[in-house]
Amino acid sequence: MKCDRCNKPAVVHEVTVKDGVKTEMHLCEEHASAKGIALPDETPINQLLTQFVICKENRPARSRRIRCQTCGTAFASFRRSGLLGCSDCYGAFEEHLGPMIERAQNGGTSHAGKCPRRGGATIDQQLHIQRLFKELEDAVASEEYEKAAQLRDRLRDLNPDPTESAPPPAAG
Amino acid sequence: MEGHFNEPWLDASAPHGEVVLSCRARLARNIAGFPFVNHATAAQRKELLRVARQVLLGGGLSSGMIWVDLGRATEHDRRLLVERHLISKNLADSDIDRAVAISGDESLSVMVNEEDHLRIQILAAGLQLESIHERLNEIDDHVEGKVDYAFSRRWGYLTACPTNVGTGIRFSVMMHLPALKITNEIDRVRRAAKDLHLAVRGYYGEGSESAGDFYQISNQVTLGRSEEELLGELKDKILPRIIEYEQQARRVLVERNETLLDDRTQRALGILRSARLLGAEEAMKLLSRVRLAIALGRLPEIDPRVVNQLFLQVQPAHLQFQAERPLSAEQLRVTRATIVRKAFA
Ligand SMILES: [Zn+2]
Ligand SMILES: [Zn+2]
């Protein structure tokens, strides 16, 4: 994919969905920095994590069609039953679920309690991150930027501070 | 269900036993790598049962753990477990593979394949939230040592319903508030509780409105605050005020309406000692009056523990258990009246 403004390869992809209308922007390094967009640093995960700059979406109409990639639960079905299908639903529906949770939890937005002490959960999380990372790579390769943006957000969530965490071991 | 019952959580001499019947803390937990129960396949649910059974009965948890396969249990046994607050009505009525693990003293129960893979609960008499939380935490650590929980750094322990996400913890306290009911102050408690994001339910949860003047008060927020903060808020700020409010209403009753109070008590006892047919709701209502009088020191001859137990024993499944056979609606009322008469003879 080439830069919208010149012929150099685009390294920053911006997807905005507002009121159901999607606009895309693809910029090379130069034009991206000219626009004040921070460029990816060296580690591969950070590269992918920061390669996308996604504006805050505003798309109530689309929310119903969102599905969790892992278990297939549709957001609409969660709205009906009040039940999520699997752990990954939290990431998949985050954008819409976040504000709902905040309201239900009297302003609570993130966990402040006990954490599993054993390494098991961490290992599990590592595997999860690895899988998401692979999906993100695939999404970027196939230029599915919206999906990539969602995956990016989920990964960012699992690594609140990407500069502190090492890139996951290469898959395979 | 065999043998006799063990109800340490009905001990009337527990802290704040005059107002607080029992307290409970429960954790919602899910095992990583499985969909939530509502989305799991039959095979996955079976596997969850197998894993849970291995962990819960594998020792180190509590003495005399038993496993009840609820799919195979009779309807009567399931009702009995609901009445004893060991399983939810939801779990009893569900038609999927599900089970409950119960400790010998019934203070610990773990529901498997309820809304979440595991619902771990500790029940105790009176107001002992701190010690039950401590024990619950140890049990959680033990289970966590054997399985990976579904957990995210942002959301904490992941639950099927986001209203439980985060700590997954729910503290609830069964309060006996007859004086606030009589003086019509109970609605103020309800409103205050609502403002403080607490849920107020009846003796058997939703819909069992204030049977026997019992109100179950529990935290609704599970995210954004630590277990200790949630516990502290209830234990130090909210519950002492409700307890004091009820105690104050009781004092006022004695001071201003002593005769009326004694009249209500003695009429209640009169019916409990002589009725030949007794409905569940009526029994709960009358027992509540007796319980109040005992707390006020006006019935020294009656053991409060007996009354606490009767609230359970007058429930339908408990009556059938005693009778060792299914009972018709009419027979239930006869048996209930007989049991109560004997208890107060
Ligand atoms: Zn350019
Ligand atoms: Zn899902």
Coordinates of C-alpha atoms and ligand atoms in Angstrom, one line a residue:
Chain A
M1 CA 0.0 0.0 0.0
K2 CA 1.3 3.4 -0.9
C3 CA 1.1 6.7 0.9
D4 CA -2.0 8.8 0.1
R5 CA 0.2 11.9 -0.5
C6 CA 3.2 10.4 -2.3
N7 CA 4.4 7.2 -3.8
K8 CA 6.4 5.9 -0.8
P9 CA 5.2 2.9 1.1
A10 CA 2.7 3.7 3.8
V11 CA 3.7 2.7 7.3
V12 CA 0.8 4.4 9.2
H13 CA -2.7 3.4 8.6
E14 CA -5.6 5.3 10.1
V15 CA -9.1 4.1 10.0
T16 CA -11.9 6.2 11.2
V17 CA -15.5 5.0 11.5
K18 CA -17.9 7.7 12.2
D19 CA -21.7 7.4 12.0
G20 CA -21.2 4.3 9.9
V21 CA -18.9 6.0 7.4
K22 CA -15.4 4.6 7.2
T23 CA -12.5 6.7 6.0
E24 CA -9.0 5.4 5.7
M25 CA -5.7 7.2 5.6
H26 CA -2.4 5.7 4.7
L27 CA 0.8 7.7 5.2
C28 CA 4.5 7.2 4.7
E29 CA 7.0 7.9 7.4
E30 CA 7.6 11.5 6.3
H31 CA 3.9 12.5 5.9
A32 CA 3.0 10.7 9.1
S33 CA 5.5 12.7 11.1
A34 CA 4.5 15.8 9.3
K35 CA 1.0 15.2 10.6
G36 CA 2.4 14.8 14.1
I37 CA 1.8 11.0 14.3
A38 CA 4.4 9.2 16.4
L39 CA 6.3 6.6 14.5
P40 CA 6.7 3.0 15.5
D41 CA 9.9 2.2 17.4
E42 CA 12.1 -0.8 16.8
T43 CA 10.5 -3.9 18.5
P44 CA 8.1 -5.7 16.2
I45 CA 5.2 -5.7 18.6
N46 CA 5.5 -2.0 19.3
Q47 CA 5.8 -1.5 15.5
L48 CA 2.5 -3.2 15.0
L49 CA 0.9 -1.7 18.1
T50 CA 1.6 1.8 17.2
Q51 CA 1.4 1.5 13.5
F52 CA -2.3 2.2 13.7
V53 CA -3.8 5.4 14.9
I54 CA -7.4 4.9 15.2
C55 CA -9.8 7.7 16.0
K56 CA -12.5 7.1 18.6
E57 CA -15.3 5.4 16.7
N58 CA -18.9 6.4 17.0
R59 CA -20.9 3.7 15.5
P60 CA -23.9 2.5 17.5
A61 CA -25.5 1.0 14.4
R62 CA -22.6 -1.3 13.9
S63 CA -22.3 -2.5 17.4
R64 CA -25.0 -5.1 16.9
R65 CA -23.0 -6.8 14.2
I66 CA -19.8 -7.2 16.2
R67 CA -18.9 -10.8 17.0
C68 CA -16.3 -12.3 19.2
Q69 CA -13.8 -14.1 16.9
T70 CA -13.1 -16.8 19.5
C71 CA -16.6 -18.0 20.5
G72 CA -18.8 -16.4 17.9
T73 CA -21.0 -14.6 20.3
A74 CA -22.7 -11.6 18.8
F75 CA -22.8 -8.3 20.8
A76 CA -26.5 -8.3 20.1
S77 CA -26.9 -11.6 21.8
F78 CA -25.0 -10.3 24.8
R79 CA -27.4 -7.4 24.9
R80 CA -30.3 -9.8 25.1
S81 CA -28.9 -12.4 27.6
G82 CA -26.5 -10.2 29.6
L83 CA -24.0 -13.1 29.3
L84 CA -20.7 -13.1 27.5
G85 CA -19.6 -16.3 25.7
C86 CA -16.0 -16.4 26.6
S87 CA -13.1 -14.5 28.1
D88 CA -12.2 -13.0 24.7
C89 CA -15.6 -11.4 24.4
Y90 CA -14.3 -8.7 26.8
G91 CA -11.7 -7.7 24.3
A92 CA -14.0 -8.1 21.3
F93 CA -16.8 -5.9 22.7
E94 CA -14.6 -3.6 24.6
E95 CA -15.6 -0.4 22.9
H96 CA -19.3 -0.9 23.8
L97 CA -18.9 -3.0 26.8
G98 CA -16.5 -0.6 28.6
P99 CA -19.0 2.2 29.1
M100 CA -21.7 -0.3 30.1
I101 CA -19.4 -1.9 32.7
E102 CA -18.4 1.5 34.0
R103 CA -22.1 2.4 34.6
A104 CA -23.0 -1.0 36.1
Q105 CA -19.9 -0.8 38.3
N106 CA -20.5 2.6 39.7
G107 CA -17.6 4.1 37.8
G108 CA -15.3 1.2 38.2
T109 CA -13.2 0.9 35.0
S110 CA -10.4 -1.5 35.9
H111 CA -9.4 -4.2 38.3
A112 CA -8.0 -3.1 41.6
G113 CA -8.2 -6.4 43.6
K114 CA -6.5 -9.7 43.9
C115 CA -4.5 -11.1 41.0
P116 CA -3.6 -14.8 40.5
R117 CA -0.3 -15.5 42.2
R118 CA 0.7 -18.5 40.2
G119 CA 2.6 -18.3 37.0
G120 CA 0.0 -20.3 35.2
A121 CA -2.2 -17.4 34.4
T122 CA 0.8 -15.5 33.0
I123 CA 1.7 -18.3 30.8
D124 CA -1.8 -18.5 29.6
Q125 CA -1.8 -14.8 28.9
Q126 CA 1.5 -15.2 27.0
L127 CA -0.1 -17.8 24.7
H128 CA -3.1 -15.5 24.3
I129 CA -0.9 -12.6 23.4
Q130 CA 1.0 -14.7 21.0
R131 CA -2.2 -15.7 19.2
L132 CA -3.5 -12.2 19.0
F133 CA -0.1 -11.0 17.7
K134 CA -0.2 -13.6 15.0
E135 CA -3.8 -12.5 14.1
L136 CA -2.6 -8.9 14.0
E137 CA 0.2 -9.8 11.7
D138 CA -2.2 -11.6 9.4
A139 CA -4.7 -8.7 9.5
V140 CA -1.9 -6.2 8.6
A141 CA -0.7 -8.5 5.8
S142 CA -4.2 -8.7 4.3
E143 CA -4.8 -5.0 4.9
E144 CA -7.8 -5.6 7.2
Y145 CA -7.1 -2.5 9.1
E146 CA -10.3 -2.4 11.2
K147 CA -9.7 -5.8 12.4
A148 CA -6.1 -5.0 13.0
A149 CA -7.1 -2.0 15.0
Q150 CA -9.3 -4.1 17.3
L151 CA -6.5 -6.6 17.8
R152 CA -4.1 -3.8 18.5
D153 CA -6.4 -2.5 21.2
R154 CA -6.7 -5.9 22.8
L155 CA -3.0 -6.3 22.7
R156 CA -2.4 -2.9 24.2
D157 CA -4.8 -3.9 26.9
L158 CA -2.8 -7.0 27.7
N159 CA 0.4 -4.9 27.7
P160 CA -0.6 -1.6 29.3
D161 CA 2.9 -0.4 28.8
P162 CA 4.4 -1.9 25.7
T163 CA 7.8 -0.4 26.3
E164 CA 8.2 -2.4 29.5
S165 CA 7.2 -5.8 28.1
A166 CA 9.4 -7.9 25.9
P167 CA 8.0 -8.9 22.5
P168 CA 6.4 -12.4 22.7
P169 CA 8.5 -15.3 21.5
A170 CA 8.2 -15.9 17.8
A171 CA 5.3 -18.3 17.1
G172 CA 6.1 -21.8 15.9
Chain B
M1 CA -28.8 -36.4 51.0
E2 CA -28.3 -38.6 53.9
G3 CA -27.7 -38.3 57.6
H4 CA -28.5 -35.3 59.8
F5 CA -27.8 -31.7 59.2
N6 CA -25.0 -29.6 60.4
E7 CA -25.7 -25.9 60.6
P8 CA -22.9 -24.0 62.3
W9 CA -24.1 -21.0 60.4
L10 CA -27.3 -20.9 62.4
D11 CA -25.4 -20.4 65.7
A12 CA -27.4 -17.7 67.5
S13 CA -24.4 -16.6 69.7
A14 CA -22.4 -15.4 66.7
P15 CA -21.3 -11.8 66.5
H16 CA -24.4 -9.5 66.1
G17 CA -26.6 -12.6 66.1
E18 CA -29.5 -10.6 67.3
V19 CA -29.8 -8.8 64.0
V20 CA -27.6 -10.7 61.6
L21 CA -28.6 -14.3 60.9
S22 CA -25.8 -15.3 58.7
C23 CA -23.2 -13.9 56.3
R24 CA -21.8 -15.2 53.1
A25 CA -19.0 -14.4 50.7
R26 CA -18.8 -15.9 47.2
L27 CA -16.4 -15.7 44.3
A28 CA -17.2 -16.1 40.7
R29 CA -14.4 -17.8 38.9
N30 CA -13.9 -19.2 35.4
I31 CA -11.2 -21.6 34.1
A32 CA -9.0 -20.3 31.3
G33 CA -9.3 -22.0 28.0
F34 CA -13.0 -22.8 28.3
P35 CA -15.9 -20.8 27.0
F36 CA -18.2 -19.6 29.7
V37 CA -20.9 -22.1 30.8
N38 CA -23.6 -20.6 28.6
H39 CA -21.4 -21.0 25.5
A40 CA -19.7 -24.3 26.4
T41 CA -20.5 -27.5 24.6
A42 CA -21.9 -30.5 26.5
A43 CA -18.4 -32.1 26.2
Q44 CA -16.7 -29.0 27.6
R45 CA -19.2 -28.8 30.5
K46 CA -18.4 -32.4 31.3
E47 CA -14.7 -31.7 31.2
L48 CA -15.2 -28.7 33.5
L49 CA -17.1 -31.0 35.9
R50 CA -14.2 -33.5 35.8
V51 CA -11.6 -30.9 36.4
A52 CA -13.6 -29.2 39.2
R53 CA -14.3 -32.5 40.9
Q54 CA -10.6 -33.4 40.8
V55 CA -9.6 -30.1 42.3
L56 CA -12.4 -29.8 44.9
L57 CA -12.3 -33.3 46.1
G58 CA -8.6 -33.8 45.8
G59 CA -8.0 -32.9 49.4
G60 CA -6.6 -29.8 51.1
L61 CA -9.8 -27.8 50.8
S62 CA -12.0 -28.6 53.7
S63 CA -12.8 -31.8 55.6
G64 CA -15.5 -34.2 54.5
M65 CA -16.0 -32.7 51.0
I66 CA -18.9 -34.3 49.2
W67 CA -19.8 -34.1 45.5
V68 CA -23.4 -33.9 44.4
D69 CA -24.1 -34.5 40.7
L70 CA -27.2 -32.4 40.3
G71 CA -28.2 -34.0 37.0
R72 CA -28.6 -37.2 38.9
A73 CA -29.9 -35.8 42.2
T74 CA -33.7 -35.9 42.7
E75 CA -35.8 -32.8 42.4
H76 CA -36.3 -33.1 46.2
D77 CA -32.6 -33.1 46.9
R78 CA -32.0 -30.1 44.7
R79 CA -34.8 -28.2 46.5
L80 CA -33.3 -29.2 49.8
L81 CA -29.9 -27.7 48.8
V82 CA -31.6 -24.5 47.6
E83 CA -33.4 -24.2 51.0
R84 CA -30.1 -24.7 52.8
H85 CA -28.5 -21.9 50.6
L86 CA -26.0 -24.3 49.3
I87 CA -27.0 -23.9 45.6
S88 CA -28.9 -21.3 43.7
K89 CA -32.3 -21.8 42.4
N90 CA -30.8 -21.2 39.0
L91 CA -28.4 -24.1 39.4
A92 CA -31.2 -26.4 40.7
D93 CA -33.5 -25.6 37.8
S94 CA -30.9 -25.7 35.1
D95 CA -30.9 -28.7 32.7
I96 CA -27.2 -29.0 31.9
D97 CA -24.4 -31.0 33.5
R98 CA -23.8 -29.4 36.9
A99 CA -22.7 -30.2 40.4
V100 CA -21.9 -28.8 43.8
A101 CA -19.1 -29.7 46.2
I102 CA -20.0 -29.2 49.8
S103 CA -17.8 -29.4 52.9
G104 CA -18.8 -31.6 55.8
D105 CA -20.0 -28.7 57.9
E106 CA -21.8 -27.1 55.0
S107 CA -19.9 -23.8 55.5
L108 CA -18.2 -24.2 52.1
S109 CA -20.0 -24.9 48.8
V110 CA -18.7 -24.7 45.3
M111 CA -21.3 -24.7 42.5
V112 CA -19.9 -26.0 39.2
N113 CA -21.4 -24.9 35.9
E114 CA -23.7 -22.2 37.3
E115 CA -23.4 -18.9 35.4
D116 CA -19.7 -19.2 35.9
H117 CA -17.6 -22.3 36.0
L118 CA -17.1 -22.0 39.7
R119 CA -19.1 -20.2 42.3
I120 CA -17.2 -20.6 45.6
Q121 CA -19.1 -19.7 48.7
I122 CA -18.5 -19.6 52.4
L123 CA -21.4 -19.3 54.9
A124 CA -21.1 -18.4 58.5
A125 CA -23.4 -17.4 61.4
G126 CA -23.8 -13.8 62.4
L127 CA -21.5 -11.1 61.1
Q128 CA -18.1 -12.5 60.4
L129 CA -17.3 -11.1 57.0
E130 CA -13.6 -10.8 57.7
S131 CA -13.0 -14.4 58.7
I132 CA -15.1 -15.8 55.9
H133 CA -13.3 -13.6 53.4
E134 CA -10.0 -14.9 54.7
R135 CA -11.1 -18.5 54.4
L136 CA -12.6 -17.9 50.9
N137 CA -9.3 -16.3 49.9
E138 CA -7.4 -19.4 51.0
I139 CA -9.7 -21.7 49.1
D140 CA -9.3 -19.5 46.1
D141 CA -5.6 -19.7 46.3
H142 CA -5.8 -23.5 46.7
V143 CA -8.0 -23.8 43.6
E144 CA -5.8 -21.3 41.7
G145 CA -2.8 -23.6 42.5
K146 CA -4.5 -26.3 40.4
V147 CA -6.2 -24.5 37.5
D148 CA -5.6 -21.3 35.5
Y149 CA -8.3 -18.8 36.0
A150 CA -9.6 -16.6 33.3
F151 CA -8.1 -13.2 34.2
S152 CA -7.1 -10.0 32.5
R153 CA -5.0 -7.3 34.0
R154 CA -7.6 -4.7 33.1
W155 CA -10.8 -6.5 34.0
G156 CA -9.6 -8.8 36.6
Y157 CA -11.3 -12.1 37.0
L158 CA -13.5 -12.6 33.9
T159 CA -17.0 -13.6 34.5
A160 CA -19.9 -14.5 32.2
C161 CA -21.9 -11.5 33.3
P162 CA -19.9 -8.3 33.5
T163 CA -21.7 -7.3 36.7
N164 CA -19.4 -9.7 38.5
V165 CA -16.2 -8.9 36.7
G166 CA -13.1 -7.7 38.6
T167 CA -12.9 -9.2 42.0
G168 CA -15.8 -11.5 41.3
I169 CA -16.7 -11.2 45.0
R170 CA -20.1 -10.8 46.5
F171 CA -20.5 -10.3 50.3
S172 CA -24.0 -10.7 51.5
V173 CA -25.5 -10.5 54.9
M174 CA -28.8 -11.9 56.0
M175 CA -30.3 -9.4 58.4
H176 CA -33.4 -9.8 60.5
L177 CA -35.0 -6.4 60.6
P178 CA -38.5 -6.9 62.1
A179 CA -38.5 -3.6 64.1
L180 CA -37.6 -1.5 61.0
K181 CA -40.5 -3.3 59.3
I182 CA -43.0 -2.7 62.0
T183 CA -42.0 1.0 62.2
N184 CA -42.1 1.4 58.5
E185 CA -38.5 2.5 58.4
I186 CA -37.4 -0.3 56.1
D187 CA -38.0 1.7 53.0
R188 CA -35.4 4.2 54.1
V189 CA -32.9 1.4 54.5
R190 CA -33.8 0.2 51.0
R191 CA -33.4 3.6 49.5
A192 CA -30.1 4.2 51.3
A193 CA -28.8 0.8 50.2
K194 CA -29.7 1.6 46.6
D195 CA -27.8 4.9 46.8
L196 CA -24.8 3.0 48.1
H197 CA -25.0 0.5 45.3
L198 CA -26.1 -2.4 47.5
A199 CA -28.7 -5.0 46.6
V200 CA -31.5 -5.8 49.0
R201 CA -33.2 -9.1 48.5
G202 CA -35.3 -11.5 50.5
Y203 CA -34.6 -14.7 52.3
Y204 CA -34.4 -16.7 49.1
G205 CA -33.1 -14.1 46.9
E206 CA -35.0 -12.2 44.2
G207 CA -38.7 -12.3 44.6
S208 CA -38.8 -13.8 48.1
E209 CA -39.7 -10.3 49.5
S210 CA -38.9 -10.0 53.1
A211 CA -40.2 -13.4 54.2
G212 CA -39.8 -13.5 58.0
D213 CA -38.5 -9.9 57.9
F214 CA -35.2 -11.1 56.5
Y215 CA -33.3 -8.8 54.2
Q216 CA -30.2 -10.0 52.3
I217 CA -27.9 -7.1 51.7
S218 CA -25.0 -7.4 49.3
N219 CA -22.4 -5.3 47.3
Q220 CA -23.2 -4.8 43.7
V221 CA -19.9 -3.3 42.7
T222 CA -17.1 -5.8 41.9
L223 CA -14.8 -3.7 39.8
G224 CA -12.5 -0.8 40.6
R225 CA -12.2 -1.6 44.2
S226 CA -10.2 -4.2 46.1
E227 CA -11.8 -7.0 48.1
E228 CA -10.7 -5.3 51.2
E229 CA -12.2 -2.0 50.3
L230 CA -15.5 -3.6 49.4
L231 CA -15.5 -5.6 52.6
G232 CA -14.5 -2.6 54.7
E233 CA -17.2 -0.4 53.3
L234 CA -19.9 -3.0 54.3
K235 CA -18.4 -4.1 57.6
D236 CA -17.3 -0.7 59.0
K237 CA -19.6 1.8 57.3
I238 CA -22.9 0.3 56.2
L239 CA -23.8 -2.7 58.3
P240 CA -23.1 -1.1 61.7
R241 CA -25.5 1.7 60.8
I242 CA -28.2 -0.7 59.8
I243 CA -27.7 -2.8 62.9
E244 CA -27.8 0.2 65.1
Y245 CA -30.9 1.5 63.3
E246 CA -32.7 -1.8 63.9
Q247 CA -31.6 -1.9 67.5
Q248 CA -32.8 1.6 68.0
A249 CA -36.2 0.8 66.4
R250 CA -36.3 -2.2 68.8
R251 CA -35.6 0.0 71.8
V252 CA -38.3 2.4 70.7
L253 CA -40.8 -0.5 70.4
V254 CA -40.1 -1.7 73.9
E255 CA -40.3 1.8 75.4
R256 CA -43.4 3.0 73.6
N257 CA -45.3 -0.1 72.7
E258 CA -44.3 -2.8 75.2
T259 CA -47.7 -4.2 75.5
L260 CA -48.3 -4.3 71.8
L261 CA -45.0 -6.0 71.3
D262 CA -45.7 -8.7 74.0
D263 CA -49.2 -9.2 72.6
R264 CA -47.8 -9.8 69.1
T265 CA -45.2 -12.2 70.6
Q266 CA -47.7 -14.2 72.7
R267 CA -50.2 -14.4 69.9
A268 CA -47.5 -15.7 67.6
L269 CA -46.4 -18.3 70.1
G270 CA -50.1 -19.2 70.7
I271 CA -50.5 -20.1 67.1
L272 CA -47.1 -21.8 66.7
R273 CA -47.9 -23.9 69.8
S274 CA -51.4 -24.9 68.8
A275 CA -52.0 -24.7 65.0
R276 CA -52.7 -27.9 63.2
L277 CA -52.2 -26.5 59.7
L278 CA -49.5 -24.0 59.0
G279 CA -48.4 -22.3 55.8
A280 CA -44.8 -21.5 55.1
E281 CA -45.3 -17.8 54.9
E282 CA -47.3 -17.7 58.0
A283 CA -44.8 -19.7 59.9
M284 CA -42.0 -17.4 58.8
K285 CA -44.0 -14.4 59.9
L286 CA -44.7 -15.8 63.3
L287 CA -41.2 -17.1 63.8
S288 CA -39.9 -13.6 63.1
R289 CA -42.0 -12.2 66.0
V290 CA -40.6 -14.9 68.3
R291 CA -37.1 -14.2 67.1
L292 CA -37.5 -10.5 67.8
A293 CA -38.8 -11.2 71.3
I294 CA -35.9 -13.5 72.1
A295 CA -33.4 -10.9 71.0
L296 CA -35.1 -8.4 73.3
G297 CA -34.7 -10.8 76.2
R298 CA -38.5 -11.3 76.5
L299 CA -38.5 -15.0 76.0
P300 CA -35.6 -16.4 78.0
E301 CA -37.0 -19.9 78.0
I302 CA -36.7 -20.3 74.3
D303 CA -33.4 -21.2 72.7
P304 CA -32.7 -18.8 69.8
R305 CA -30.9 -21.6 67.9
V306 CA -34.1 -23.6 67.8
V307 CA -35.9 -20.6 66.2
N308 CA -33.1 -20.0 63.7
Q309 CA -33.3 -23.7 62.7
L310 CA -37.1 -23.6 62.4
F311 CA -36.8 -21.0 59.6
L312 CA -35.2 -23.7 57.6
Q313 CA -37.1 -26.7 58.9
V314 CA -40.5 -25.3 57.9
Q315 CA -39.5 -25.1 54.2
P316 CA -41.1 -27.7 52.0
A317 CA -38.1 -29.8 51.1
H318 CA -37.0 -29.9 54.7
L319 CA -40.4 -31.1 55.7
Q320 CA -40.3 -33.9 53.2
F321 CA -36.9 -34.8 54.3
Q322 CA -38.1 -35.2 57.8
A323 CA -41.1 -37.1 56.7
E324 CA -39.0 -39.3 54.5
R325 CA -41.7 -39.2 51.8
P326 CA -43.2 -36.8 49.3
L327 CA -46.0 -34.7 50.9
S328 CA -49.0 -33.0 49.3
A329 CA -49.7 -29.3 49.9
E330 CA -52.1 -30.2 52.7
Q331 CA -49.7 -32.7 54.3
L332 CA -46.9 -30.1 54.2
R333 CA -49.0 -27.7 56.3
V334 CA -49.9 -30.5 58.7
T335 CA -46.3 -31.6 59.1
R336 CA -45.1 -28.0 59.4
A337 CA -47.6 -27.4 62.2
T338 CA -46.5 -30.6 64.0
I339 CA -42.8 -29.8 63.8
V340 CA -43.3 -26.3 65.1
R341 CA -45.7 -27.4 67.9
K342 CA -43.1 -29.9 69.1
A343 CA -40.3 -27.3 69.0
F344 CA -42.2 -24.9 71.2
A345 CA -43.9 -27.6 73.5
Ligands
ZN1 ZN 4.0 10.2 1.8
ZN2 ZN -16.2 -14.8 23.1

